[in-house]
């Protein structure tokens, strides 16, 4: 029984670690997307300043700025999509942590039962020794 519960705890810890890695990875991706979008914003502003045209409908609007705007919008959309995946991953992590806690509590209870049973057996042995001594007197 011991090895089975220890194996289960090890499995649950592995699952928790894996979920943590997934959450960290998604958080990094979101931060990277937002950082790249911010850099594109800066480049767009520089292009606006350089050309003097910031109206996207203007016939002479910079093609670089148009492309950068499209890329920035795509990055922000990807970041928002990843944020929903992040929420799902965080929920999965919370669930895995809860499962781990349950298994650890069950294991702790099992160990306590074993200790209690062992203490009971020891007490019965001491009682038997005491009865034997009492009879001899």
mmCIF file of C-alpha atoms in Angstrom, residues 25-133:
data_model
loop_
_atom_site.group_PDB
_atom_site.id
_atom_site.type_symbol
_atom_site.label_atom_id
_atom_site.label_comp_id
_atom_site.label_asym_id
_atom_site.label_seq_id
_atom_site.Cartn_x
_atom_site.Cartn_y
_atom_site.Cartn_z
ATOM 1 C CA UNK A 25 5.340 29.073 -20.828
ATOM 2 C CA UNK A 26 2.028 30.685 -21.758
ATOM 3 C CA UNK A 27 2.744 33.692 -19.524
ATOM 4 C CA UNK A 28 6.087 34.117 -21.285
ATOM 5 C CA UNK A 29 4.430 33.936 -24.696
ATOM 6 C CA UNK A 30 1.841 36.560 -23.729
ATOM 7 C CA UNK A 31 4.580 38.852 -22.410
ATOM 8 C CA UNK A 32 6.623 38.372 -25.600
ATOM 9 C CA UNK A 33 3.629 39.126 -27.838
ATOM 10 C CA UNK A 34 2.814 42.263 -25.865
ATOM 11 C CA UNK A 35 6.469 43.373 -25.877
ATOM 12 C CA UNK A 36 6.717 42.896 -29.664
ATOM 13 C CA UNK A 37 3.438 44.792 -30.159
ATOM 14 C CA UNK A 38 4.795 47.641 -28.048
ATOM 15 C CA UNK A 39 7.983 47.732 -30.120
ATOM 16 C CA UNK A 40 5.890 47.859 -33.292
ATOM 17 C CA UNK A 41 3.896 50.764 -31.807
ATOM 18 C CA UNK A 42 7.147 52.635 -31.304
ATOM 19 C CA UNK A 43 8.260 51.894 -34.866
ATOM 20 C CA UNK A 44 4.883 53.045 -36.183
ATOM 21 C CA UNK A 45 5.168 56.302 -34.261
ATOM 22 C CA UNK A 46 8.674 56.844 -35.633
ATOM 23 C CA UNK A 47 7.349 56.217 -39.158
ATOM 24 C CA UNK A 48 4.479 58.667 -38.564
ATOM 25 C CA UNK A 49 6.935 61.294 -37.387
ATOM 26 C CA UNK A 50 9.271 60.628 -40.312
ATOM 27 C CA UNK A 51 6.572 60.803 -42.998
ATOM 28 C CA UNK A 52 4.325 63.328 -41.287
ATOM 29 C CA UNK A 53 1.265 61.214 -42.173
ATOM 30 C CA UNK A 54 -0.616 59.363 -39.458
ATOM 31 C CA UNK A 55 -3.975 58.930 -41.229
ATOM 32 C CA UNK A 56 -4.214 55.312 -42.390
ATOM 33 C CA UNK A 57 -6.738 56.314 -45.087
ATOM 34 C CA UNK A 58 -4.323 58.833 -46.651
ATOM 35 C CA UNK A 59 -3.159 57.786 -50.123
ATOM 36 C CA UNK A 60 0.513 58.332 -49.217
ATOM 37 C CA UNK A 61 0.390 56.484 -45.906
ATOM 38 C CA UNK A 62 3.541 54.439 -45.340
ATOM 39 C CA UNK A 63 3.360 50.810 -46.451
ATOM 40 C CA UNK A 64 5.777 49.923 -43.649
ATOM 41 C CA UNK A 65 3.395 51.498 -41.117
ATOM 42 C CA UNK A 66 0.449 49.604 -42.647
ATOM 43 C CA UNK A 67 2.317 46.330 -42.411
ATOM 44 C CA UNK A 68 3.472 47.110 -38.858
ATOM 45 C CA UNK A 69 -0.107 47.964 -37.821
ATOM 46 C CA UNK A 70 -1.356 44.663 -39.220
ATOM 47 C CA UNK A 71 1.428 42.731 -37.499
ATOM 48 C CA UNK A 72 0.793 44.567 -34.216
ATOM 49 C CA UNK A 73 -2.928 43.801 -34.398
ATOM 50 C CA UNK A 74 -2.159 40.135 -35.083
ATOM 51 C CA UNK A 75 0.236 40.018 -32.130
ATOM 52 C CA UNK A 76 -2.342 41.581 -29.818
ATOM 53 C CA UNK A 77 -4.991 39.138 -31.047
ATOM 54 C CA UNK A 78 -2.583 36.262 -30.400
ATOM 55 C CA UNK A 79 -1.852 37.651 -26.923
ATOM 56 C CA UNK A 80 -5.573 37.805 -26.152
ATOM 57 C CA UNK A 81 -6.031 34.256 -27.429
ATOM 58 C CA UNK A 82 -3.140 33.082 -25.262
ATOM 59 C CA UNK A 83 -4.671 34.839 -22.248
ATOM 60 C CA UNK A 84 -7.766 32.645 -22.551
ATOM 61 C CA UNK A 85 -5.496 29.597 -22.817
ATOM 62 C CA UNK A 86 -3.618 30.899 -19.778
ATOM 63 C CA UNK A 87 -6.830 30.997 -17.762
ATOM 64 C CA UNK A 88 -7.574 27.404 -18.761
ATOM 65 C CA UNK A 89 -4.028 26.343 -17.851
ATOM 66 C CA UNK A 90 -4.281 28.109 -14.487
ATOM 67 C CA UNK A 91 -7.567 26.317 -13.810
ATOM 68 C CA UNK A 92 -5.937 22.991 -14.702
ATOM 69 C CA UNK A 93 -3.034 23.810 -12.376
ATOM 70 C CA UNK A 94 -5.415 24.628 -9.524
ATOM 71 C CA UNK A 95 -7.237 21.343 -10.122
ATOM 72 C CA UNK A 96 -3.962 19.387 -10.179
ATOM 73 C CA UNK A 97 -2.875 21.051 -6.925
ATOM 74 C CA UNK A 98 -6.199 20.137 -5.356
ATOM 75 C CA UNK A 99 -5.799 16.515 -6.480
ATOM 76 C CA UNK A 100 -2.281 16.409 -5.060
ATOM 77 C CA UNK A 101 -3.480 17.787 -1.752
ATOM 78 C CA UNK A 102 -6.230 15.154 -1.565
ATOM 79 C CA UNK A 103 -3.806 12.321 -2.262
ATOM 80 C CA UNK A 104 -1.335 13.653 0.312
ATOM 81 C CA UNK A 105 -4.103 13.878 2.916
ATOM 82 C CA UNK A 106 -5.200 10.317 2.187
ATOM 83 C CA UNK A 107 -1.608 9.145 2.479
ATOM 84 C CA UNK A 108 -1.209 11.029 5.753
ATOM 85 C CA UNK A 109 -4.372 9.428 7.116
ATOM 86 C CA UNK A 110 -3.140 5.995 6.065
ATOM 87 C CA UNK A 111 0.182 6.557 7.827
ATOM 88 C CA UNK A 112 -1.687 7.728 10.940
ATOM 89 C CA UNK A 113 -3.850 4.579 10.866
ATOM 90 C CA UNK A 114 -0.732 2.441 10.617
ATOM 91 C CA UNK A 115 0.848 4.276 13.567
ATOM 92 C CA UNK A 116 -2.334 3.935 15.596
ATOM 93 C CA UNK A 117 -2.526 0.206 14.804
ATOM 94 C CA UNK A 118 1.106 -0.264 15.739
ATOM 95 C CA UNK A 119 0.590 1.643 19.006
ATOM 96 C CA UNK A 120 -2.447 -0.525 19.758
ATOM 97 C CA UNK A 121 -0.449 -3.728 19.207
ATOM 98 C CA UNK A 122 2.373 -2.426 21.389
ATOM 99 C CA UNK A 123 -0.080 -1.491 24.130
ATOM 100 C CA UNK A 124 -1.652 -4.971 23.987
ATOM 101 C CA UNK A 125 1.818 -6.501 24.336
ATOM 102 C CA UNK A 126 2.586 -4.297 27.359
ATOM 103 C CA UNK A 127 -0.774 -5.197 28.882
ATOM 104 C CA UNK A 128 -0.041 -8.891 28.405
ATOM 105 C CA UNK A 129 3.372 -8.485 30.054
ATOM 106 C CA UNK A 130 1.737 -6.660 32.966
ATOM 107 C CA UNK A 131 -0.879 -9.430 33.375
ATOM 108 C CA UNK A 132 1.819 -12.084 33.368
ATOM 109 C CA UNK A 133 3.792 -10.232 36.050
#
